[in-house]
């Protein structure tokens, strides 16, 4: 499927969703935990609401023993190690211990794909490491290409792909340059035929200057140099939702959305205005984040609510906001500057995958 044309009813939805978003931008600062309590729970328990506790059985693997970790996520040079010892404890239930061999048996003969940006890469590498730790002697193939990377656990016939596409919608090369095309998903042909799909997008939508991935935006018939990034994200995510509704058979494919992964560049968000993630040694205590949920999380919720296809939200935002200590910062071995966007491995993405495992098994 290629370009998706906006019909009148879709335009009406966008207008309503936009109004909803504007209302929620204000409300989100005052509703953090209450919004989470209202969301769909797993077996009667909201696994996304809780707090971080020290667990001496963590981490689940070592950086030196996993062949999948990129240098930018490898924090072995960090002098502190306590960030490795935290586990997520929901308020009203217990999470099942991640069991890589059990997951391989559940997925035997199946194909799983992560679709998204470098936060999808973070989660994909984490899952591959967690499974590898459970079956260290199992024959494994590992292929890395520009857009598609693959880990294959041969004994079980399990294939776990990563398809790199930071916006989900297409970047099209035109005479004017790179065009972010908000109603086109040609790349979606590569996502078909999967048994599990885990989508993610947000991180790159707000980049500007040299780190911006496009030169123009095509919004329906309009070609613009720039537009409100939240509106662009809403339109792009709506196109993705339409693609899922048209192309995914929910009786054959389980669909997840990874949720919004936060950054920790601005210490004012957690009442330390002169700080960033650099030098942070422990999570925030409790179950709330002073700055509240980011507006992008509200957009994700509004889009998912209007889909015909069931999509499970891995609501990682709040629990990740609390982990100001879990970023590579200056310790990633292949990254310059202070990285408060991505996450150390082993580390927080292991919890994301534990929550994925819980969503599949509880």
mmCIF file of C-alpha atoms in Angstrom:
data_model
loop_
_atom_site.group_PDB
_atom_site.id
_atom_site.type_symbol
_atom_site.label_atom_id
_atom_site.label_comp_id
_atom_site.label_asym_id
_atom_site.label_seq_id
_atom_site.Cartn_x
_atom_site.Cartn_y
_atom_site.Cartn_z
ATOM 1 C CA UNK A 1 0.000 0.000 0.000
ATOM 2 C CA UNK A 2 1.330 3.448 -0.875
ATOM 3 C CA UNK A 3 0.025 6.951 -0.419
ATOM 4 C CA UNK A 4 -3.125 7.300 1.652
ATOM 5 C CA UNK A 5 -5.540 10.058 0.625
ATOM 6 C CA UNK A 6 -7.280 12.053 3.323
ATOM 7 C CA UNK A 7 -11.050 11.669 2.994
ATOM 8 C CA UNK A 8 -13.614 14.055 4.567
ATOM 9 C CA UNK A 9 -14.290 11.729 7.489
ATOM 10 C CA UNK A 10 -10.537 11.504 8.130
ATOM 11 C CA UNK A 11 -10.258 15.271 8.039
ATOM 12 C CA UNK A 12 -13.073 15.450 10.596
ATOM 13 C CA UNK A 13 -11.236 12.986 12.811
ATOM 14 C CA UNK A 14 -8.056 15.032 12.568
ATOM 15 C CA UNK A 15 -9.919 18.156 13.585
ATOM 16 C CA UNK A 16 -11.477 16.403 16.579
ATOM 17 C CA UNK A 17 -8.178 14.750 17.526
ATOM 18 C CA UNK A 18 -6.407 18.103 17.253
ATOM 19 C CA UNK A 19 -8.926 19.703 19.599
ATOM 20 C CA UNK A 20 -8.553 16.769 21.967
ATOM 21 C CA UNK A 21 -4.791 17.158 21.861
ATOM 22 C CA UNK A 22 -4.898 20.891 22.623
ATOM 23 C CA UNK A 23 -7.148 20.251 25.609
ATOM 24 C CA UNK A 24 -4.922 17.483 26.845
ATOM 25 C CA UNK A 25 -1.709 19.516 26.576
ATOM 26 C CA UNK A 26 -3.091 21.659 29.376
ATOM 27 C CA UNK A 27 -4.648 18.813 31.336
ATOM 28 C CA UNK A 28 -1.645 16.517 31.125
ATOM 29 C CA UNK A 29 0.348 18.639 33.552
ATOM 30 C CA UNK A 30 -2.257 17.949 36.225
ATOM 31 C CA UNK A 31 -3.002 14.300 35.403
ATOM 32 C CA UNK A 32 -0.192 11.814 35.628
ATOM 33 C CA UNK A 33 -1.068 8.805 37.740
ATOM 34 C CA UNK A 34 -4.846 9.198 37.227
ATOM 35 C CA UNK A 35 -4.552 8.792 33.447
ATOM 36 C CA UNK A 36 -2.474 5.660 33.914
ATOM 37 C CA UNK A 37 -5.026 4.133 36.270
ATOM 38 C CA UNK A 38 -7.750 4.531 33.635
ATOM 39 C CA UNK A 39 -5.928 2.615 30.932
ATOM 40 C CA UNK A 40 -6.443 -0.988 29.978
ATOM 41 C CA UNK A 41 -4.841 -3.267 32.536
ATOM 42 C CA UNK A 42 -3.338 -6.734 32.263
ATOM 43 C CA UNK A 43 -5.294 -9.368 34.236
ATOM 44 C CA UNK A 44 -6.806 -6.656 36.430
ATOM 45 C CA UNK A 45 -3.412 -5.141 37.284
ATOM 46 C CA UNK A 46 -1.921 -1.963 35.896
ATOM 47 C CA UNK A 47 1.613 -3.209 35.329
ATOM 48 C CA UNK A 48 2.756 0.282 34.277
ATOM 49 C CA UNK A 49 2.058 1.938 37.642
ATOM 50 C CA UNK A 50 4.508 1.219 40.456
ATOM 51 C CA UNK A 51 8.000 2.105 41.589
ATOM 52 C CA UNK A 52 11.622 1.064 41.215
ATOM 53 C CA UNK A 53 13.216 -1.211 43.827
ATOM 54 C CA UNK A 54 16.666 -2.660 44.302
ATOM 55 C CA UNK A 55 16.833 -6.288 43.118
ATOM 56 C CA UNK A 56 20.163 -8.096 43.662
ATOM 57 C CA UNK A 57 19.262 -10.656 40.964
ATOM 58 C CA UNK A 58 19.658 -7.961 38.285
ATOM 59 C CA UNK A 59 20.972 -7.482 35.636
ATOM 60 C CA UNK A 60 19.640 -10.367 33.564
ATOM 61 C CA UNK A 61 22.804 -10.545 31.419
ATOM 62 C CA UNK A 62 26.214 -8.922 31.119
ATOM 63 C CA UNK A 63 27.275 -6.481 28.426
ATOM 64 C CA UNK A 64 30.382 -8.558 27.689
ATOM 65 C CA UNK A 65 28.361 -11.750 27.203
ATOM 66 C CA UNK A 66 25.870 -10.349 24.678
ATOM 67 C CA UNK A 67 26.978 -10.136 21.031
ATOM 68 C CA UNK A 68 24.176 -7.755 19.997
ATOM 69 C CA UNK A 69 24.892 -4.533 21.951
ATOM 70 C CA UNK A 70 25.975 -1.443 20.002
ATOM 71 C CA UNK A 71 28.810 0.542 21.534
ATOM 72 C CA UNK A 72 26.558 3.580 22.054
ATOM 73 C CA UNK A 73 24.406 1.571 24.498
ATOM 74 C CA UNK A 74 27.304 -0.193 26.236
ATOM 75 C CA UNK A 75 27.857 1.576 29.557
ATOM 76 C CA UNK A 76 30.536 -0.775 30.907
ATOM 77 C CA UNK A 77 32.809 2.253 31.491
ATOM 78 C CA UNK A 78 30.388 3.738 34.025
ATOM 79 C CA UNK A 79 32.084 3.746 37.451
ATOM 80 C CA UNK A 80 28.716 3.284 39.223
ATOM 81 C CA UNK A 81 26.842 -0.017 38.887
ATOM 82 C CA UNK A 82 23.711 0.492 40.984
ATOM 83 C CA UNK A 83 21.706 1.521 37.896
ATOM 84 C CA UNK A 84 21.907 -2.166 36.891
ATOM 85 C CA UNK A 85 20.205 -3.378 40.085
ATOM 86 C CA UNK A 86 16.735 -1.875 39.782
ATOM 87 C CA UNK A 87 13.585 -3.794 38.916
ATOM 88 C CA UNK A 88 10.083 -2.463 38.301
ATOM 89 C CA UNK A 89 7.500 -3.340 40.970
ATOM 90 C CA UNK A 90 3.832 -2.700 40.041
ATOM 91 C CA UNK A 91 1.656 -1.458 42.882
ATOM 92 C CA UNK A 92 -1.031 -4.144 42.732
ATOM 93 C CA UNK A 93 0.589 -7.320 41.382
ATOM 94 C CA UNK A 94 3.873 -9.043 40.629
ATOM 95 C CA UNK A 95 5.474 -9.201 37.205
ATOM 96 C CA UNK A 96 6.399 -12.644 35.919
ATOM 97 C CA UNK A 97 10.129 -13.230 35.782
ATOM 98 C CA UNK A 98 11.339 -12.952 32.197
ATOM 99 C CA UNK A 99 11.897 -16.454 30.811
ATOM 100 C CA UNK A 100 13.711 -16.352 27.487
ATOM 101 C CA UNK A 101 13.347 -20.071 26.804
ATOM 102 C CA UNK A 102 9.607 -19.928 27.490
ATOM 103 C CA UNK A 103 9.271 -16.979 25.109
ATOM 104 C CA UNK A 104 11.153 -18.855 22.390
ATOM 105 C CA UNK A 105 8.799 -21.800 22.794
ATOM 106 C CA UNK A 106 5.758 -19.510 22.614
ATOM 107 C CA UNK A 107 7.193 -17.900 19.491
ATOM 108 C CA UNK A 108 8.455 -21.131 17.916
ATOM 109 C CA UNK A 109 8.397 -20.754 14.131
ATOM 110 C CA UNK A 110 7.193 -17.166 14.338
ATOM 111 C CA UNK A 111 8.417 -13.810 13.033
ATOM 112 C CA UNK A 112 8.604 -10.742 15.246
ATOM 113 C CA UNK A 113 9.425 -7.233 14.058
ATOM 114 C CA UNK A 114 10.286 -3.991 15.811
ATOM 115 C CA UNK A 115 9.511 -0.982 13.601
ATOM 116 C CA UNK A 116 10.787 2.474 14.489
ATOM 117 C CA UNK A 117 13.806 4.553 15.406
ATOM 118 C CA UNK A 118 16.866 4.093 17.633
ATOM 119 C CA UNK A 119 14.647 3.509 20.676
ATOM 120 C CA UNK A 120 13.297 0.477 18.813
ATOM 121 C CA UNK A 121 16.933 -0.503 18.264
ATOM 122 C CA UNK A 122 17.516 -0.122 22.006
ATOM 123 C CA UNK A 123 14.591 -2.453 22.794
ATOM 124 C CA UNK A 124 15.390 -4.942 20.012
ATOM 125 C CA UNK A 125 19.009 -5.356 21.167
ATOM 126 C CA UNK A 126 17.824 -5.733 24.762
ATOM 127 C CA UNK A 127 15.374 -8.517 23.822
ATOM 128 C CA UNK A 128 18.000 -10.330 21.783
ATOM 129 C CA UNK A 129 20.395 -10.159 24.755
ATOM 130 C CA UNK A 130 17.763 -11.389 27.225
ATOM 131 C CA UNK A 131 16.852 -14.362 25.039
ATOM 132 C CA UNK A 132 20.496 -15.137 24.269
ATOM 133 C CA UNK A 133 21.256 -15.237 28.014
ATOM 134 C CA UNK A 134 18.578 -17.918 28.421
ATOM 135 C CA UNK A 135 19.953 -20.122 25.608
ATOM 136 C CA UNK A 136 23.634 -19.118 25.324
ATOM 137 C CA UNK A 137 24.589 -22.248 23.387
ATOM 138 C CA UNK A 138 21.741 -22.043 20.869
ATOM 139 C CA UNK A 139 22.737 -21.441 17.250
ATOM 140 C CA UNK A 140 22.072 -17.786 16.449
ATOM 141 C CA UNK A 141 22.402 -15.773 13.242
ATOM 142 C CA UNK A 142 22.769 -12.017 13.426
ATOM 143 C CA UNK A 143 22.425 -9.868 10.296
ATOM 144 C CA UNK A 144 22.724 -6.089 10.139
ATOM 145 C CA UNK A 145 21.707 -4.037 7.096
ATOM 146 C CA UNK A 146 20.858 -0.397 6.521
ATOM 147 C CA UNK A 147 17.110 -0.643 7.130
ATOM 148 C CA UNK A 148 16.567 -4.246 8.238
ATOM 149 C CA UNK A 149 18.461 -6.131 10.932
ATOM 150 C CA UNK A 150 17.681 -9.677 12.050
ATOM 151 C CA UNK A 151 18.427 -12.046 14.927
ATOM 152 C CA UNK A 152 17.492 -15.684 14.247
ATOM 153 C CA UNK A 153 17.370 -18.338 16.977
ATOM 154 C CA UNK A 154 17.661 -21.323 14.655
ATOM 155 C CA UNK A 155 16.771 -24.136 17.038
ATOM 156 C CA UNK A 156 13.377 -22.536 17.660
ATOM 157 C CA UNK A 157 12.772 -21.030 14.230
ATOM 158 C CA UNK A 158 12.277 -17.612 15.842
ATOM 159 C CA UNK A 159 13.162 -14.552 13.769
ATOM 160 C CA UNK A 160 13.289 -11.126 15.419
ATOM 161 C CA UNK A 161 13.631 -8.239 12.971
ATOM 162 C CA UNK A 162 14.287 -4.543 13.386
ATOM 163 C CA UNK A 163 13.062 -2.237 10.614
ATOM 164 C CA UNK A 164 14.573 1.232 11.013
ATOM 165 C CA UNK A 165 12.170 4.038 10.051
ATOM 166 C CA UNK A 166 12.162 7.000 12.438
ATOM 167 C CA UNK A 167 8.833 8.528 11.328
ATOM 168 C CA UNK A 168 6.888 5.403 10.264
ATOM 169 C CA UNK A 169 5.686 7.493 7.294
ATOM 170 C CA UNK A 170 7.996 7.873 4.295
ATOM 171 C CA UNK A 171 10.851 10.208 3.477
ATOM 172 C CA UNK A 172 10.529 10.715 -0.297
ATOM 173 C CA UNK A 173 13.314 12.170 -2.410
ATOM 174 C CA UNK A 174 11.976 14.954 -4.636
ATOM 175 C CA UNK A 175 13.627 17.744 -6.602
ATOM 176 C CA UNK A 176 13.400 20.039 -3.591
ATOM 177 C CA UNK A 177 15.155 17.489 -1.379
ATOM 178 C CA UNK A 178 14.017 15.042 1.297
ATOM 179 C CA UNK A 179 10.266 15.289 1.843
ATOM 180 C CA UNK A 180 8.560 13.917 4.947
ATOM 181 C CA UNK A 181 5.320 12.667 3.382
ATOM 182 C CA UNK A 182 2.632 12.470 6.050
ATOM 183 C CA UNK A 183 0.180 10.351 4.034
ATOM 184 C CA UNK A 184 2.562 7.752 2.585
ATOM 185 C CA UNK A 185 3.784 4.404 3.949
ATOM 186 C CA UNK A 186 5.435 2.581 1.064
ATOM 187 C CA UNK A 187 7.832 1.003 3.585
ATOM 188 C CA UNK A 188 4.904 -0.849 5.138
ATOM 189 C CA UNK A 189 5.217 -3.629 2.576
ATOM 190 C CA UNK A 190 8.198 -4.903 4.590
ATOM 191 C CA UNK A 191 6.118 -5.176 7.777
ATOM 192 C CA UNK A 192 3.520 -7.592 6.404
ATOM 193 C CA UNK A 193 3.399 -11.264 7.340
ATOM 194 C CA UNK A 194 4.700 -10.832 10.890
ATOM 195 C CA UNK A 195 3.248 -12.631 13.910
ATOM 196 C CA UNK A 196 4.138 -9.796 16.288
ATOM 197 C CA UNK A 197 4.710 -6.120 15.437
ATOM 198 C CA UNK A 198 6.092 -3.593 17.939
ATOM 199 C CA UNK A 199 5.939 -0.015 16.602
ATOM 200 C CA UNK A 200 7.569 3.150 17.893
ATOM 201 C CA UNK A 201 8.004 6.739 16.703
ATOM 202 C CA UNK A 202 8.525 10.146 18.281
ATOM 203 C CA UNK A 203 12.199 10.808 19.007
ATOM 204 C CA UNK A 204 13.031 12.301 15.583
ATOM 205 C CA UNK A 205 9.903 14.403 15.049
ATOM 206 C CA UNK A 206 11.230 17.306 17.101
ATOM 207 C CA UNK A 207 14.774 17.436 15.702
ATOM 208 C CA UNK A 208 15.814 20.647 13.971
ATOM 209 C CA UNK A 209 18.866 21.953 12.141
ATOM 210 C CA UNK A 210 21.463 19.455 10.942
ATOM 211 C CA UNK A 211 19.885 16.587 12.859
ATOM 212 C CA UNK A 212 16.511 17.058 11.126
ATOM 213 C CA UNK A 213 15.809 14.133 8.809
ATOM 214 C CA UNK A 214 13.926 16.047 6.102
ATOM 215 C CA UNK A 215 13.972 19.309 4.123
ATOM 216 C CA UNK A 216 10.215 19.746 3.499
ATOM 217 C CA UNK A 217 6.934 18.282 4.722
ATOM 218 C CA UNK A 218 4.175 17.175 2.355
ATOM 219 C CA UNK A 219 0.850 17.526 4.141
ATOM 220 C CA UNK A 220 -1.759 16.289 1.667
ATOM 221 C CA UNK A 221 -1.524 18.607 -1.357
ATOM 222 C CA UNK A 222 0.598 21.147 0.548
ATOM 223 C CA UNK A 223 4.384 21.245 0.500
ATOM 224 C CA UNK A 224 5.662 23.259 3.463
ATOM 225 C CA UNK A 225 9.055 24.083 4.864
ATOM 226 C CA UNK A 226 7.888 23.434 8.408
ATOM 227 C CA UNK A 227 4.776 22.983 10.557
ATOM 228 C CA UNK A 228 3.844 22.401 14.185
ATOM 229 C CA UNK A 229 5.649 19.190 15.080
ATOM 230 C CA UNK A 230 2.828 17.870 17.261
ATOM 231 C CA UNK A 231 0.357 18.368 14.405
ATOM 232 C CA UNK A 232 2.775 16.644 12.023
ATOM 233 C CA UNK A 233 3.163 13.744 14.451
ATOM 234 C CA UNK A 234 -0.609 13.433 14.805
ATOM 235 C CA UNK A 235 -1.062 13.316 11.015
ATOM 236 C CA UNK A 236 1.777 10.840 10.536
ATOM 237 C CA UNK A 237 0.575 8.574 13.324
ATOM 238 C CA UNK A 238 -2.965 8.709 11.932
ATOM 239 C CA UNK A 239 -1.609 7.501 8.576
ATOM 240 C CA UNK A 240 0.172 4.660 10.402
ATOM 241 C CA UNK A 241 -3.059 3.751 12.228
ATOM 242 C CA UNK A 242 -4.906 3.641 8.901
ATOM 243 C CA UNK A 243 -2.201 1.377 7.484
ATOM 244 C CA UNK A 244 -2.530 -1.019 10.416
ATOM 245 C CA UNK A 245 -6.325 -1.102 10.118
ATOM 246 C CA UNK A 246 -6.102 -1.892 6.400
ATOM 247 C CA UNK A 247 -3.183 -4.326 6.392
ATOM 248 C CA UNK A 248 -3.030 -6.216 9.706
ATOM 249 C CA UNK A 249 -5.227 -9.234 10.445
ATOM 250 C CA UNK A 250 -5.557 -9.205 14.259
ATOM 251 C CA UNK A 251 -6.366 -12.936 14.267
ATOM 252 C CA UNK A 252 -2.869 -13.584 12.923
ATOM 253 C CA UNK A 253 -0.765 -10.663 14.141
ATOM 254 C CA UNK A 254 -0.405 -9.173 17.623
ATOM 255 C CA UNK A 255 0.346 -5.433 17.487
ATOM 256 C CA UNK A 256 2.039 -3.321 20.177
ATOM 257 C CA UNK A 257 2.993 0.345 20.330
ATOM 258 C CA UNK A 258 6.172 0.870 22.320
ATOM 259 C CA UNK A 259 5.075 4.149 23.873
ATOM 260 C CA UNK A 260 6.957 7.423 24.279
ATOM 261 C CA UNK A 261 10.486 7.122 25.619
ATOM 262 C CA UNK A 262 11.411 10.297 27.568
ATOM 263 C CA UNK A 263 14.660 12.253 27.663
ATOM 264 C CA UNK A 264 16.393 13.770 30.694
ATOM 265 C CA UNK A 265 18.226 16.840 29.410
ATOM 266 C CA UNK A 266 16.203 19.348 31.472
ATOM 267 C CA UNK A 267 16.565 18.863 35.208
ATOM 268 C CA UNK A 268 13.765 21.336 35.840
ATOM 269 C CA UNK A 269 11.397 18.511 34.881
ATOM 270 C CA UNK A 270 12.265 16.705 38.135
ATOM 271 C CA UNK A 271 13.005 19.837 40.212
ATOM 272 C CA UNK A 272 16.772 19.917 39.664
ATOM 273 C CA UNK A 273 17.012 22.835 37.195
ATOM 274 C CA UNK A 274 20.813 22.827 36.936
ATOM 275 C CA UNK A 275 21.097 19.097 36.250
ATOM 276 C CA UNK A 276 20.709 16.644 33.360
ATOM 277 C CA UNK A 277 21.050 12.860 33.275
ATOM 278 C CA UNK A 278 24.816 13.241 33.688
ATOM 279 C CA UNK A 279 25.951 12.018 37.094
ATOM 280 C CA UNK A 280 22.505 10.742 38.139
ATOM 281 C CA UNK A 281 22.893 7.700 40.385
ATOM 282 C CA UNK A 282 19.346 6.624 41.276
ATOM 283 C CA UNK A 283 15.766 6.810 40.027
ATOM 284 C CA UNK A 284 13.153 9.220 41.284
ATOM 285 C CA UNK A 285 11.248 7.758 44.214
ATOM 286 C CA UNK A 286 7.525 7.182 44.054
ATOM 287 C CA UNK A 287 5.077 6.831 41.176
ATOM 288 C CA UNK A 288 4.820 10.308 39.673
ATOM 289 C CA UNK A 289 6.995 12.626 37.599
ATOM 290 C CA UNK A 290 6.908 16.338 38.463
ATOM 291 C CA UNK A 291 6.619 17.537 34.850
ATOM 292 C CA UNK A 292 3.745 15.166 34.043
ATOM 293 C CA UNK A 293 3.347 13.121 30.886
ATOM 294 C CA UNK A 294 4.706 14.526 27.590
ATOM 295 C CA UNK A 295 2.081 15.751 25.063
ATOM 296 C CA UNK A 296 3.235 13.109 22.558
ATOM 297 C CA UNK A 297 1.898 10.407 24.896
ATOM 298 C CA UNK A 298 -1.545 12.014 24.711
ATOM 299 C CA UNK A 299 -1.408 11.977 20.910
ATOM 300 C CA UNK A 300 -0.555 8.267 20.927
ATOM 301 C CA UNK A 301 -3.498 7.535 23.218
ATOM 302 C CA UNK A 302 -5.939 9.506 21.064
ATOM 303 C CA UNK A 303 -4.854 7.731 17.867
ATOM 304 C CA UNK A 304 -4.947 4.228 19.385
ATOM 305 C CA UNK A 305 -8.452 4.811 20.779
ATOM 306 C CA UNK A 306 -9.803 5.440 17.266
ATOM 307 C CA UNK A 307 -8.329 2.331 15.638
ATOM 308 C CA UNK A 308 -10.373 -0.728 14.636
ATOM 309 C CA UNK A 309 -7.389 -3.042 15.099
ATOM 310 C CA UNK A 310 -6.536 -3.863 18.726
ATOM 311 C CA UNK A 311 -3.142 -2.349 19.547
ATOM 312 C CA UNK A 312 -1.618 -2.927 22.993
ATOM 313 C CA UNK A 313 0.171 0.107 24.391
ATOM 314 C CA UNK A 314 3.398 -0.698 26.213
ATOM 315 C CA UNK A 315 3.013 2.335 28.432
ATOM 316 C CA UNK A 316 6.685 2.776 29.275
ATOM 317 C CA UNK A 317 6.608 6.572 29.616
ATOM 318 C CA UNK A 318 6.133 7.148 33.344
ATOM 319 C CA UNK A 319 8.350 4.309 34.535
ATOM 320 C CA UNK A 320 11.070 5.529 32.145
ATOM 321 C CA UNK A 321 10.670 9.148 33.263
ATOM 322 C CA UNK A 322 11.595 7.990 36.756
ATOM 323 C CA UNK A 323 14.903 6.509 35.474
ATOM 324 C CA UNK A 324 16.951 9.669 35.076
ATOM 325 C CA UNK A 325 19.945 7.515 36.073
ATOM 326 C CA UNK A 326 19.673 4.960 33.252
ATOM 327 C CA UNK A 327 21.077 6.834 30.208
ATOM 328 C CA UNK A 328 24.513 6.301 28.633
ATOM 329 C CA UNK A 329 25.327 9.983 29.271
ATOM 330 C CA UNK A 330 29.046 10.335 28.456
ATOM 331 C CA UNK A 331 29.849 6.629 28.911
ATOM 332 C CA UNK A 332 28.596 5.143 25.641
ATOM 333 C CA UNK A 333 31.748 4.068 23.815
ATOM 334 C CA UNK A 334 30.580 5.244 20.389
ATOM 335 C CA UNK A 335 28.781 8.503 21.103
ATOM 336 C CA UNK A 336 30.048 12.040 21.620
ATOM 337 C CA UNK A 337 28.413 14.431 24.044
ATOM 338 C CA UNK A 338 25.881 13.731 26.772
ATOM 339 C CA UNK A 339 23.311 11.151 25.634
ATOM 340 C CA UNK A 340 20.178 11.547 27.754
ATOM 341 C CA UNK A 341 17.916 10.075 25.041
ATOM 342 C CA UNK A 342 18.948 6.443 24.754
ATOM 343 C CA UNK A 343 19.407 3.854 27.492
ATOM 344 C CA UNK A 344 22.237 1.687 28.794
ATOM 345 C CA UNK A 345 22.265 -2.046 28.081
ATOM 346 C CA UNK A 346 21.840 -3.927 30.321
ATOM 347 C CA UNK A 347 19.327 -1.490 31.722
ATOM 348 C CA UNK A 348 15.904 0.063 31.371
ATOM 349 C CA UNK A 349 14.907 -1.498 27.986
ATOM 350 C CA UNK A 350 15.163 -4.898 29.707
ATOM 351 C CA UNK A 351 12.172 -3.801 31.791
ATOM 352 C CA UNK A 352 10.311 -2.766 28.615
ATOM 353 C CA UNK A 353 10.797 -6.315 27.366
ATOM 354 C CA UNK A 354 9.773 -7.784 30.721
ATOM 355 C CA UNK A 355 6.524 -5.804 30.359
ATOM 356 C CA UNK A 356 6.147 -7.119 26.792
ATOM 357 C CA UNK A 357 6.598 -10.647 28.155
ATOM 358 C CA UNK A 358 3.992 -9.943 30.862
ATOM 359 C CA UNK A 359 1.541 -8.620 28.266
ATOM 360 C CA UNK A 360 1.967 -11.846 26.284
ATOM 361 C CA UNK A 361 1.711 -14.241 29.237
ATOM 362 C CA UNK A 362 -0.397 -12.764 32.077
#
